[in-house]
Short mmCIF file of C-alpha atoms in Angstrom, two decimals:
data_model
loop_
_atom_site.label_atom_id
_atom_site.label_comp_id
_atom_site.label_asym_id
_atom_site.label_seq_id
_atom_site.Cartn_x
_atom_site.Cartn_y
_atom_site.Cartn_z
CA UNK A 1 -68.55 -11.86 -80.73
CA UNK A 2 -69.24 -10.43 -84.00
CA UNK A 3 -67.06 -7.66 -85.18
CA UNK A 4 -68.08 -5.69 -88.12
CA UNK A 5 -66.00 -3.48 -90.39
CA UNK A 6 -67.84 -0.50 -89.76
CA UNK A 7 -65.94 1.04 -87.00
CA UNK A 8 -62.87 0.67 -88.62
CA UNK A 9 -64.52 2.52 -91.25
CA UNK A 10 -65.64 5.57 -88.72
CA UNK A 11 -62.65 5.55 -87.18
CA UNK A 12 -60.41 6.00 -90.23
CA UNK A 13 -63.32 8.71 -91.44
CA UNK A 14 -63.24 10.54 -88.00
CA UNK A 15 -59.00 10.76 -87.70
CA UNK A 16 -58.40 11.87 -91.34
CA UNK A 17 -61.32 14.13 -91.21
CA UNK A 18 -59.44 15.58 -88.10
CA UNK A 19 -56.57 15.63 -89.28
CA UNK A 20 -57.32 17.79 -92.32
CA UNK A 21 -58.82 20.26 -90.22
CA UNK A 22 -56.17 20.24 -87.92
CA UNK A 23 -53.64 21.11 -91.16
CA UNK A 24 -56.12 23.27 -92.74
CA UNK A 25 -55.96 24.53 -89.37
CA UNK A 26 -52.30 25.99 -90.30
CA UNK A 27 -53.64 27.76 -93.48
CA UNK A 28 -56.97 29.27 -91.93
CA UNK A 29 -54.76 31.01 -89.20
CA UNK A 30 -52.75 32.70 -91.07
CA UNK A 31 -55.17 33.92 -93.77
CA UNK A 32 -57.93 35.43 -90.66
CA UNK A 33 -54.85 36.99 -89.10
CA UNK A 34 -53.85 38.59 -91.97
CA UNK A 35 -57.49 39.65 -92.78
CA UNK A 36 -58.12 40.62 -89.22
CA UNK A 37 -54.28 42.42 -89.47
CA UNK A 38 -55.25 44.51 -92.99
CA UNK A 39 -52.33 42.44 -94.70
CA UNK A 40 -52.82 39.22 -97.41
CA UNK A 41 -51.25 35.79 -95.51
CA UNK A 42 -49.56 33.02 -97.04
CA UNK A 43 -51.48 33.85 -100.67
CA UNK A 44 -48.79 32.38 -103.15
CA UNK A 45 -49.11 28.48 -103.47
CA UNK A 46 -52.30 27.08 -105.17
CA UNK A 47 -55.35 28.44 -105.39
CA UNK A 48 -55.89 31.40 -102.53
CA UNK A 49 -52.36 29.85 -100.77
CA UNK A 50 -54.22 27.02 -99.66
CA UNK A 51 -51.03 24.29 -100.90
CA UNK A 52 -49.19 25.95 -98.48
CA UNK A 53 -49.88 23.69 -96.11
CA UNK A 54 -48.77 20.52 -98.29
CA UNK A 55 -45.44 23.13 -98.41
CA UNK A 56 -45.54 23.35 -95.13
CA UNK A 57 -45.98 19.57 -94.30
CA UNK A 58 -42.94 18.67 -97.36
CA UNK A 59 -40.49 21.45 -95.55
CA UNK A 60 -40.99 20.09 -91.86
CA UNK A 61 -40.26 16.40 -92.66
CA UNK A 62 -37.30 17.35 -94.93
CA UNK A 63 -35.90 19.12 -91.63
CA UNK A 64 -33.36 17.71 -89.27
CA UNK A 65 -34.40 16.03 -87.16
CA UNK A 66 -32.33 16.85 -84.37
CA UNK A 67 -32.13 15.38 -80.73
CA UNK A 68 -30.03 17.08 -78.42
CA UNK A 69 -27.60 15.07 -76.75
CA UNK A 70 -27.89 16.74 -73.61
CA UNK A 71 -31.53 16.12 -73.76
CA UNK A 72 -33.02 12.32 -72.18
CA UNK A 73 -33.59 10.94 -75.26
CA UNK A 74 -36.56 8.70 -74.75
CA UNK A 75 -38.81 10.83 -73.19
CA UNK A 76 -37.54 13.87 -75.54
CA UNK A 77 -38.85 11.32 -78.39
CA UNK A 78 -42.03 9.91 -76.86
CA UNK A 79 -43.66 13.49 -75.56
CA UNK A 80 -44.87 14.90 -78.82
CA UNK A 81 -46.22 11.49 -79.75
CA UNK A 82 -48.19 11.67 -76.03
CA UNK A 83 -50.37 14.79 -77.11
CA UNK A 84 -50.87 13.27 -80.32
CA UNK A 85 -52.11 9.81 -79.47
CA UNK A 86 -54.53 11.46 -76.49
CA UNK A 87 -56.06 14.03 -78.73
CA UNK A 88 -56.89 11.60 -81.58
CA UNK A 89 -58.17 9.03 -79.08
CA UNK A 90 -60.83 11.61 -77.64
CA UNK A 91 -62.26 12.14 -81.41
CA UNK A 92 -63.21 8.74 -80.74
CA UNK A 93 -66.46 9.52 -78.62
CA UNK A 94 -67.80 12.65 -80.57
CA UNK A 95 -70.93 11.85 -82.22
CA UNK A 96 -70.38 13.62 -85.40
CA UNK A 97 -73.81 12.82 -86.91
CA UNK A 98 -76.79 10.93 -85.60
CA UNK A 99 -75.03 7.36 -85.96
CA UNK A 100 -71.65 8.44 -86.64
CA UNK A 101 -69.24 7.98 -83.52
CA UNK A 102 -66.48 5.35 -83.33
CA UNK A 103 -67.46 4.48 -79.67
CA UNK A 104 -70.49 5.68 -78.00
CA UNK A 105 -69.20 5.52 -74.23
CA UNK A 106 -71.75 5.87 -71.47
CA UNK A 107 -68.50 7.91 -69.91
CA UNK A 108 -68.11 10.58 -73.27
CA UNK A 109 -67.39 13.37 -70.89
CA UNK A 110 -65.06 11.50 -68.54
CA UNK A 111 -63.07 9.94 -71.11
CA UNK A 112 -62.34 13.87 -72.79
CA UNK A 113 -61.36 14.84 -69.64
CA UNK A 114 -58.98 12.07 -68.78
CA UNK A 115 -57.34 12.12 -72.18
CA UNK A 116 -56.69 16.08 -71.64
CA UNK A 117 -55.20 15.01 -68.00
CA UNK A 118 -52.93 13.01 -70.10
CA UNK A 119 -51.97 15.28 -71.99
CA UNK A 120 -50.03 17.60 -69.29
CA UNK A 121 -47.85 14.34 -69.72
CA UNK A 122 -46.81 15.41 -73.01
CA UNK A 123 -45.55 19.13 -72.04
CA UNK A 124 -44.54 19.03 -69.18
CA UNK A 125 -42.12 15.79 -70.00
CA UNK A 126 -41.13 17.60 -73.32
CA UNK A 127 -39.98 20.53 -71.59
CA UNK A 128 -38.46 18.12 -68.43
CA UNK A 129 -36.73 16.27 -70.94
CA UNK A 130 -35.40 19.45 -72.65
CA UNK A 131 -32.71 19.89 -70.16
CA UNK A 132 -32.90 23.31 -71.23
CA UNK A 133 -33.91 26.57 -68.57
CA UNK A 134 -36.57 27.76 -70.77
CA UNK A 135 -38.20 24.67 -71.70
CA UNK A 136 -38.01 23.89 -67.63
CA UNK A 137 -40.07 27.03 -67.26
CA UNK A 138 -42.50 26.62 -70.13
CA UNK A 139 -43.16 23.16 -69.01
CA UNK A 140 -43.99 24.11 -65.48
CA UNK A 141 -45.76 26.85 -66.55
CA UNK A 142 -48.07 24.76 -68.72
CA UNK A 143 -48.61 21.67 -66.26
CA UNK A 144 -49.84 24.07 -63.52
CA UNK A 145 -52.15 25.68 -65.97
CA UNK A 146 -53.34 22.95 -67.61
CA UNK A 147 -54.00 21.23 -64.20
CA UNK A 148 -56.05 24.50 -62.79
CA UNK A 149 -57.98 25.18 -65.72
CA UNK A 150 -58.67 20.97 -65.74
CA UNK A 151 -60.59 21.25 -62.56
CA UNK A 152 -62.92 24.15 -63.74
CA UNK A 153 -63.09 22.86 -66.87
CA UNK A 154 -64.63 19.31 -65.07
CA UNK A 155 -67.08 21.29 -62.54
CA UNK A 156 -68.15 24.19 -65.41
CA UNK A 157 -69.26 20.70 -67.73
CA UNK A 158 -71.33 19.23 -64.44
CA UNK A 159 -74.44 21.99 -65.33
CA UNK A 160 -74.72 20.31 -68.19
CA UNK A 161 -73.93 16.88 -66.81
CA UNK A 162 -77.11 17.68 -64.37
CA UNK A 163 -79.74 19.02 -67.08
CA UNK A 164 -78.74 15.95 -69.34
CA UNK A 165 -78.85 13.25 -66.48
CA UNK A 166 -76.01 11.61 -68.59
CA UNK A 167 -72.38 11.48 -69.60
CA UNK A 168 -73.23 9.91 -72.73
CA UNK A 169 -72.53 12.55 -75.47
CA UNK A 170 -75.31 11.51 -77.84
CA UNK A 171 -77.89 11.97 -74.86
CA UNK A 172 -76.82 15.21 -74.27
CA UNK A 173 -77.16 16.29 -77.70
CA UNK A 174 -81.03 14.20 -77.54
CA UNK A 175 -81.38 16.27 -74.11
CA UNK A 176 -81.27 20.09 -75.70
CA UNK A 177 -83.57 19.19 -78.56
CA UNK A 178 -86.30 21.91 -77.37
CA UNK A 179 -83.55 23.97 -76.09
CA UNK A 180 -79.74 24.56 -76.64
CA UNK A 181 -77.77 24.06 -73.18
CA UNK A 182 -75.78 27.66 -73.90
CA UNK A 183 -79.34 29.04 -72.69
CA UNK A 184 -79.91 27.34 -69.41
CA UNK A 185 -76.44 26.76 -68.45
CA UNK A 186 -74.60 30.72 -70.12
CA UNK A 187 -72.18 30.79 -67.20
CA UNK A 188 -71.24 26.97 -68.16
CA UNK A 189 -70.49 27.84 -71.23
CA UNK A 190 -68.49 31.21 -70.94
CA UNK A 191 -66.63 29.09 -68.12
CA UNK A 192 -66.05 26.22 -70.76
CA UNK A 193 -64.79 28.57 -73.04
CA UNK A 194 -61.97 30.21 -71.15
CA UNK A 195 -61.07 26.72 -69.61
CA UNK A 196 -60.68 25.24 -73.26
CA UNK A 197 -58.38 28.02 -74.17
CA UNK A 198 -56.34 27.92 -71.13
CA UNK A 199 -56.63 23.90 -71.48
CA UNK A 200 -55.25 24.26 -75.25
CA UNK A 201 -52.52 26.54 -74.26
CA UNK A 202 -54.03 29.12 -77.10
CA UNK A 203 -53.57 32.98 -76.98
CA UNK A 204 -54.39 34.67 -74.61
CA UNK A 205 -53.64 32.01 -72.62
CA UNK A 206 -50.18 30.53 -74.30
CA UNK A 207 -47.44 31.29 -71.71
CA UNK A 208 -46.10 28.08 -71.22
CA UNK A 209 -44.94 28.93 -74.86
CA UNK A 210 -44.84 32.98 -74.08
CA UNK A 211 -42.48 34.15 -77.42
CA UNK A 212 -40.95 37.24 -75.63
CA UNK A 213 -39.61 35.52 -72.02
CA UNK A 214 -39.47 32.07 -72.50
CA UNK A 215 -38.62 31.67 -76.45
CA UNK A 216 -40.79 28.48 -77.23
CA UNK A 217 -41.50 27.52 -74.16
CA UNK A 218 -41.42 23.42 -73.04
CA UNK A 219 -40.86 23.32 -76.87
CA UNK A 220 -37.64 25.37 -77.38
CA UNK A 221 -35.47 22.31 -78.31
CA UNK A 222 -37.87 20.82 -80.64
CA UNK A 223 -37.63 20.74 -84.34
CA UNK A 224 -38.39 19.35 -87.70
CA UNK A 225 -41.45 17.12 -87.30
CA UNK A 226 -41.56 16.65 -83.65
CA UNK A 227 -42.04 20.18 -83.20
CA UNK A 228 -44.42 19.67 -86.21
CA UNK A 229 -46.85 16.96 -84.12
CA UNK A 230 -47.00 19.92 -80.94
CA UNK A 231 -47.99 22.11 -83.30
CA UNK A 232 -50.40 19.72 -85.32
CA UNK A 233 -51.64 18.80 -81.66
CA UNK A 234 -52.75 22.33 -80.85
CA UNK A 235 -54.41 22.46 -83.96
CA UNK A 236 -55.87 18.96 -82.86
CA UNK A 237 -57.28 20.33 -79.67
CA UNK A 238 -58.62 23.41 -81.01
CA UNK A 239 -60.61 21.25 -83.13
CA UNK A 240 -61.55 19.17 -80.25
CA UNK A 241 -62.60 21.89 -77.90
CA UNK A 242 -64.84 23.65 -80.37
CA UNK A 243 -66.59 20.49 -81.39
CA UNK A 244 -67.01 19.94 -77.86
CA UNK A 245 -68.67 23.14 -77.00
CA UNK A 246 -70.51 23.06 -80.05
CA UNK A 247 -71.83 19.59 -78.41
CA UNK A 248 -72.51 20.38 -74.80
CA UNK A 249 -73.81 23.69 -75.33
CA UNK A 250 -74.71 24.40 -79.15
CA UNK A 251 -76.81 21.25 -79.56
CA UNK A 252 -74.21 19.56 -81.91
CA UNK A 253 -75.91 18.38 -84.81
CA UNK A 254 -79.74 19.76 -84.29
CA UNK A 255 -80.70 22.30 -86.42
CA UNK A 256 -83.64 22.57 -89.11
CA UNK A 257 -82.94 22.08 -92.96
CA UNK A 258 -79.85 21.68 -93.41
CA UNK A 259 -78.14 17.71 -92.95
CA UNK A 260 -76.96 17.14 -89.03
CA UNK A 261 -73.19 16.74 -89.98
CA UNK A 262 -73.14 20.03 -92.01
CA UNK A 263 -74.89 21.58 -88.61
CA UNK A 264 -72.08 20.11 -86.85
CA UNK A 265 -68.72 20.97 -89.14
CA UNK A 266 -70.99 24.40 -89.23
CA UNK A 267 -71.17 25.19 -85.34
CA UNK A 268 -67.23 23.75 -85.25
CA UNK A 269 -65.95 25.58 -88.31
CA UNK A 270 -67.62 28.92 -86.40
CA UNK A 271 -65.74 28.34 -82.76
CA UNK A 272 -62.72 27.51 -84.13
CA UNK A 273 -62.46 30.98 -86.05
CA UNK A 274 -63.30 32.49 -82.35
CA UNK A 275 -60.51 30.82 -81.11
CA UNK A 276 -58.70 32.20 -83.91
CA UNK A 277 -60.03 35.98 -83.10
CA UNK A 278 -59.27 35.87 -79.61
CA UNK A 279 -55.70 35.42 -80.66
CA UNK A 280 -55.83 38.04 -83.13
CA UNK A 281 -57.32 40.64 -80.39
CA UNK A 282 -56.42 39.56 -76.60
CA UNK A 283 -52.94 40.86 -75.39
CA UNK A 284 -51.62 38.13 -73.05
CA UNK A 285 -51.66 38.27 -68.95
CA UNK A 286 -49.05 37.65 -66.70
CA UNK A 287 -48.52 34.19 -65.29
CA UNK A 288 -49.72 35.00 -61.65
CA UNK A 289 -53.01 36.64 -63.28
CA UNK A 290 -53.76 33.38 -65.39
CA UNK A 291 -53.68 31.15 -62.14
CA UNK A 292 -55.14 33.79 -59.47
CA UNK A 293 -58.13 34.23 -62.20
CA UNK A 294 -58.70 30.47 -62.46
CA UNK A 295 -58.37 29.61 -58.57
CA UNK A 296 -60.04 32.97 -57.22
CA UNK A 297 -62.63 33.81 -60.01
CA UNK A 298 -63.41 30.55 -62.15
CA UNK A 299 -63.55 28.28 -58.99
CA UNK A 300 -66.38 29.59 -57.21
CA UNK A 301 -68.40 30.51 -60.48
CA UNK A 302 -68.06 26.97 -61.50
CA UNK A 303 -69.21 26.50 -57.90
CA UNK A 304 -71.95 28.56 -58.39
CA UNK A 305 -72.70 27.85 -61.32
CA UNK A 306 -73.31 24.10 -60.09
CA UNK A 307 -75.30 24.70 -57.30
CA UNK A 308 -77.66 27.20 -58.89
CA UNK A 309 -78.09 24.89 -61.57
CA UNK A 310 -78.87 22.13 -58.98
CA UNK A 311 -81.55 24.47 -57.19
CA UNK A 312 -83.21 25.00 -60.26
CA UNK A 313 -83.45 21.46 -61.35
CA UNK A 314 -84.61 20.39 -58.34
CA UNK A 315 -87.18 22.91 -58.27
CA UNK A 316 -88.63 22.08 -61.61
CA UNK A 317 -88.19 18.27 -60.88
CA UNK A 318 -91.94 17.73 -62.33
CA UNK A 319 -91.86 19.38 -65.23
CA UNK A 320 -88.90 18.60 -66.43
CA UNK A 321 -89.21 21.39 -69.38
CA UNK A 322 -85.34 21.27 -70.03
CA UNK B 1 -76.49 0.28 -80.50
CA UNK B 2 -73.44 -1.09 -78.58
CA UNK B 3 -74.97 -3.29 -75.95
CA UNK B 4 -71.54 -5.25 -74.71
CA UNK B 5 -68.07 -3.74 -73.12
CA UNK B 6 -66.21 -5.50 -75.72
CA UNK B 7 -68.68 -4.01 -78.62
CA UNK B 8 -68.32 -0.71 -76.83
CA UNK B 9 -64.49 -0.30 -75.93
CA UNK B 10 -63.51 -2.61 -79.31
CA UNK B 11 -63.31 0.56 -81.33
CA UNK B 12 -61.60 2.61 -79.04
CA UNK B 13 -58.96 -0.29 -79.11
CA UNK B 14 -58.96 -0.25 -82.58
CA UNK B 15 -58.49 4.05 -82.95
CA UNK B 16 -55.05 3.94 -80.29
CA UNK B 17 -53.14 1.55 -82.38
CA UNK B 18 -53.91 4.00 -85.65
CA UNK B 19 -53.10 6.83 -83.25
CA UNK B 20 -49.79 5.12 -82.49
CA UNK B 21 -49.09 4.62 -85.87
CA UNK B 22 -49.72 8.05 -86.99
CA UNK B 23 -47.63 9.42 -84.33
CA UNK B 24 -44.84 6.45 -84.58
CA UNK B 25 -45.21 7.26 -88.38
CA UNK B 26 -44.49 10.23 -88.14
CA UNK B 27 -41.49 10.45 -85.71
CA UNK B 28 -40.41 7.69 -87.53
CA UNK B 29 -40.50 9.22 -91.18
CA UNK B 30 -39.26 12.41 -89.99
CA UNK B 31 -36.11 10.50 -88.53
CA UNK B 32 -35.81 8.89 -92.01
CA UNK B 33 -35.94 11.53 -94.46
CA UNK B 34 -34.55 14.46 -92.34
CA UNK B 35 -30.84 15.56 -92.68
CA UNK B 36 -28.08 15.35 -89.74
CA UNK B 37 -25.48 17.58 -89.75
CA UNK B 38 -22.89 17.62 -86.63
CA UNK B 39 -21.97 20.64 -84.95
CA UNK B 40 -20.58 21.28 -81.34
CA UNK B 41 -22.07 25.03 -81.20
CA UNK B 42 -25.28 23.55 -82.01
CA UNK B 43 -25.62 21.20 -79.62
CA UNK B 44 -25.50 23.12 -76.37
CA UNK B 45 -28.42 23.71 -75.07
CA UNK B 46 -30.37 27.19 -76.14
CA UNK B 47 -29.77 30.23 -74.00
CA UNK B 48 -30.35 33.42 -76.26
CA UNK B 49 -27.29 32.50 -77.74
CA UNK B 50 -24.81 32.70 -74.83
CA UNK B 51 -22.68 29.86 -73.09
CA UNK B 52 -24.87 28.10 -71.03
CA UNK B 53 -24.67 28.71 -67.58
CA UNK B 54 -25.14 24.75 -65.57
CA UNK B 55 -27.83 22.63 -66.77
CA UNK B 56 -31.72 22.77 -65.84
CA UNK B 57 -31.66 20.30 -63.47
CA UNK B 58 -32.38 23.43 -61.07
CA UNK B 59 -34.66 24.57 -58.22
CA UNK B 60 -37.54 26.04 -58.98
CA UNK B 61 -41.06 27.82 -57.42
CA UNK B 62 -42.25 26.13 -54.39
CA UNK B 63 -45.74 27.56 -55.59
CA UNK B 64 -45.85 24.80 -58.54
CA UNK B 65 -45.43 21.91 -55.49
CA UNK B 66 -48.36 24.08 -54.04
CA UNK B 67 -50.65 23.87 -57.46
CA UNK B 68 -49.78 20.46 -57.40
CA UNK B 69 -51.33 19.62 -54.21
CA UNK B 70 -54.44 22.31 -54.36
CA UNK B 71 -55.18 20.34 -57.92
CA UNK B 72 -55.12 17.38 -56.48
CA UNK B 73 -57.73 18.51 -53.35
CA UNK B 74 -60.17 19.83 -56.01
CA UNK B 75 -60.04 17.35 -58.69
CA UNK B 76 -61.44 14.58 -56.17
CA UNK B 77 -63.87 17.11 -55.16
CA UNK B 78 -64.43 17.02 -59.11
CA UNK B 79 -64.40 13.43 -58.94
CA UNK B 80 -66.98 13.43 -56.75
CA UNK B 81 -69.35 15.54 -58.19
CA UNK B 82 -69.28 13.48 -61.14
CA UNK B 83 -71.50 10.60 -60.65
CA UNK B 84 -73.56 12.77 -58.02
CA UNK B 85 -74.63 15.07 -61.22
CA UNK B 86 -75.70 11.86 -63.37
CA UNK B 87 -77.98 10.12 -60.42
CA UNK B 88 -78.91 13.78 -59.42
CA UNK B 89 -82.82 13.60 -60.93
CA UNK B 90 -83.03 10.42 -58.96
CA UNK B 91 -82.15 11.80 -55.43
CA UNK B 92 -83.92 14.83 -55.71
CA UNK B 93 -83.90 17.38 -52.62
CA UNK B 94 -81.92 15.01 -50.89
CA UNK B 95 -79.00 15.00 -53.12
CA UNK B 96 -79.19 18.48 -53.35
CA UNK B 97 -78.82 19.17 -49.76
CA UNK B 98 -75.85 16.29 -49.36
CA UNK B 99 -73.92 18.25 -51.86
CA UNK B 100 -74.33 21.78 -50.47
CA UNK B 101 -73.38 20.19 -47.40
CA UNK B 102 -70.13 18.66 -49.44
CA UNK B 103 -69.62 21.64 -51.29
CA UNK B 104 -69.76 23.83 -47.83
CA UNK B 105 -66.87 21.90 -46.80
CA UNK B 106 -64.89 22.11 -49.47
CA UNK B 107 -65.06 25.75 -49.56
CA UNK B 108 -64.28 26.20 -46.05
CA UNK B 109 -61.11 24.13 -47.10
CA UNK B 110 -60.58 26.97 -49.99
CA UNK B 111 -61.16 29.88 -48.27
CA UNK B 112 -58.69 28.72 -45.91
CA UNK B 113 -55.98 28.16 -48.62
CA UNK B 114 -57.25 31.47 -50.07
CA UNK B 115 -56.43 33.57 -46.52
CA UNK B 116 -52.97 31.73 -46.33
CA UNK B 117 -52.01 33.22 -49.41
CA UNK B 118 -51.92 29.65 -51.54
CA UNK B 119 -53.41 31.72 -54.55
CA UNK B 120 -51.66 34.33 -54.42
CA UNK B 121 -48.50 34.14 -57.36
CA UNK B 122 -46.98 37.44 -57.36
CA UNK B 123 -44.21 37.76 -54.79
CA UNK B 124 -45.70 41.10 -53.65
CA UNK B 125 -48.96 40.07 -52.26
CA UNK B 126 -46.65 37.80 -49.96
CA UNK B 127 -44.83 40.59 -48.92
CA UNK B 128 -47.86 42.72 -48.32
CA UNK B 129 -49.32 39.84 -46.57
CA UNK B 130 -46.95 39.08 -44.57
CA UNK B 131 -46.13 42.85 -43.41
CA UNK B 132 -49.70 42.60 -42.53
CA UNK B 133 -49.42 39.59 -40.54
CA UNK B 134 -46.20 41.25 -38.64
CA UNK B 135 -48.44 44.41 -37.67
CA UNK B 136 -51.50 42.10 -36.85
CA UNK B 137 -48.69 40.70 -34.54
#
């Protein structure tokens, strides 16, 4: 079996590229918050504060790192490593540019969704391993939201799964070349949307890590750089949720003039800062409105959705015109 | 175009060890570099700054043992969705009537869960619920 160097290549392209934005990530927060907040944001190191993250990055590694001796020390040391290591593995089946993905799985979709099932793994062991009330609660908090929002996250994708005809993630990009799936498939995408916040444990949706009840949540004992890599993998998954929708449903890298991979850092750079505005804007719910609004309202849309979807297709099985 | 497994799940081998060595780097350099000083305040576990009161080995909401177990119902239903929605185009009205036959199942299941108050997460709508049952009674 020949072997050639170019994946290695991709691969090394795809996780530094991700992990730039993910500590860019850090910077770009702060600055829209501030602009969205009438104040200035970090706006002192380097050129428009943007060496604040290298700050940032020198500061967290110089910081003890302390593990509590209450705490069960392996799994306290291996959680934030979990998230880490599942995120970066499901950059491995974006197609970035026509040609450009480290492993072009017939199962794309699948694959994402079983690394983000993995990832529960990573809070709700962190806060387990915490021995620590508020952790306990942040932890539990976060593994029965991230589970809920998994399953409508899985059935709001299977609209697009059915116009497609494929979990290959370069066929569904070939598949909404005369039309973008966020047309045909709206409720999909809203749906996808939500569940990728709720799935990232972002604002509105961050109560496994709510500031005001539960301190840090599943994260409370953390610090120095293992608190670092949960909050480097939240930038991570941002990343990889907005790439994703800007796959499934914005036609990842089609667009006229411009190159495909500026199309595609385009459509990503542009959800990410929505992510970033819902936080800015959105007041938080309570815990029992977060799950009653994924099991009693997201559920049977994603039902819906599905079925209508199927209808539709089957009714246009001839033409085929998506 | 990948044509083998091997050529196909290679490179995914290939990105988990650099995964693993970012995050092993990491932990690792972090446990290097950092500073350790000892302290006995510090090392009690965090309670807004009070004596802690036990450990966190505690019970806690039979509703998470209850997400658990719905999840678990609806992810297979998930499951099985998947493959139906790839070979869908290939099965045609027949598929299509199989799964709302599926799907009418399932959602018997849920409405079921839904009556007996599974979804509910506020301790109030028990109450009420209950109260309600009592007068039904």
């Amino acid at each position: 079996m020949m072997i050639s160097p170019y994946p290695v290549a991709t691969i090394f392209g795809v996780l530094i590229v991700a992990l730039t934005i993910a500590a860019g990530l850090i910077w770009l927060e702060r600055r829209l918050l501030a602009l969205w907040q009438d104040r200035y944001g970090p706006n002192r190191v380097g050129p428009f504060g943007l060496f604040q993250v290298m700050a940032d990055m020198i500061k967290i590694f110089f910081k003890e790192d302390w593990i509590p001796p209450f705490a069960d020390k392996t799994i306290f040391v291996i959680a934030p490593a979990i998230i880490m290591v599942t995120v970066l593995m499901s950059f491995a089946v974006l197609p970035i540019a026509p040609g450009i993905v480290v492993s072009d799985l017939n199962v794309g979709v699948l694959f994402i969704l079983a690394m983000s099932s993995l990832g529960v793994y990573s809070v709700a062991l962190a806060g387990w391993s915490s021995d620590n009330k508020y952790s306990l609660l942040g932890a539990l908090r976060a593994a029965a939201q991230m589970l809920s929002y998994e399953v409508f996250m899985g059935l709001s994708i299977m609209g697009v799964v059915l116009l497609a005809g494929s979990f290959n993630l370069v066929q569904i990009i070939d598949a909404q070349r005369g039309l973008w799936f966020v047309i045909p498939q709206f409720l999909g995408f809203v749906l996808f949307l939500i569940a990728g916040v709720a799935e990232t444990r972002r604002l509105p949706f961050d109560l496994p890590e709510a500031e005001s009840e539960l301190v840090a949540g599943f994260h409370s004992e953390y610090s120095g750089m293992k608190f670092g890599m949960f909050f480097v993998g939240e930038y991570l998954g941002i990343t990889l949720i907005s790439s994703l929708i800007a796959i499934l449903f914005l036609g990842g890298w089609l667009g006229p003039i411009l190159p495909p991979i500026v199309w595609f850092l385009l459509k990503t750079f542009l959800l990410i800062c929505f992510f970033i505005l819902l936080r800015a804007s959105l007041p938080r719910p309570r815990f029992d409105q977060l799950m009653t609004w994924g099991w009693k309202v997201m559920l049977p849309l994603a039902v819906a959705n599905l079925l209508v979807t199927g209808a539709i297709v089957v009714a246009t099985a001839q033409g085929r015109s998506f | 175009m990948p044509t083998t497994y091997a050529e196909t799940y290679f490179p995914l081998l290939i990105q988990i060890l650099i995964a693993l060595a970012v995050a092993g780097g990491m932990i690792g350099a972090s446990a290097f570099v950092g500073r350790k000083i000892k302290d006995r305040v510090k090392n009690s576990p965090y309670e807004s700054g009070m004596e802690p009161v036990g450990n966190a080995r505690e019970r806690y909401s039979v509703k998470f043992y209850l997400v658990a177990m719905v999840f678990i119902l609806f992810d297979i239903e998930a499951i099985f969705l998947y493959p139906w929605a790839v070979v869908y185009r290939e099965l045609r009205l027949f598929g299509f009537f199989e799964m709302l036959l599926f799907i009418a199942l399932v959602l018997c299941g849920f409405f079921y869960i839904w009556k007996k108050g599974v979804l509910d997460w506020s301790t109030e709508a028990h109450g009420e619920r209950e109260q309600e049952n009592k007068r039904v009674a």
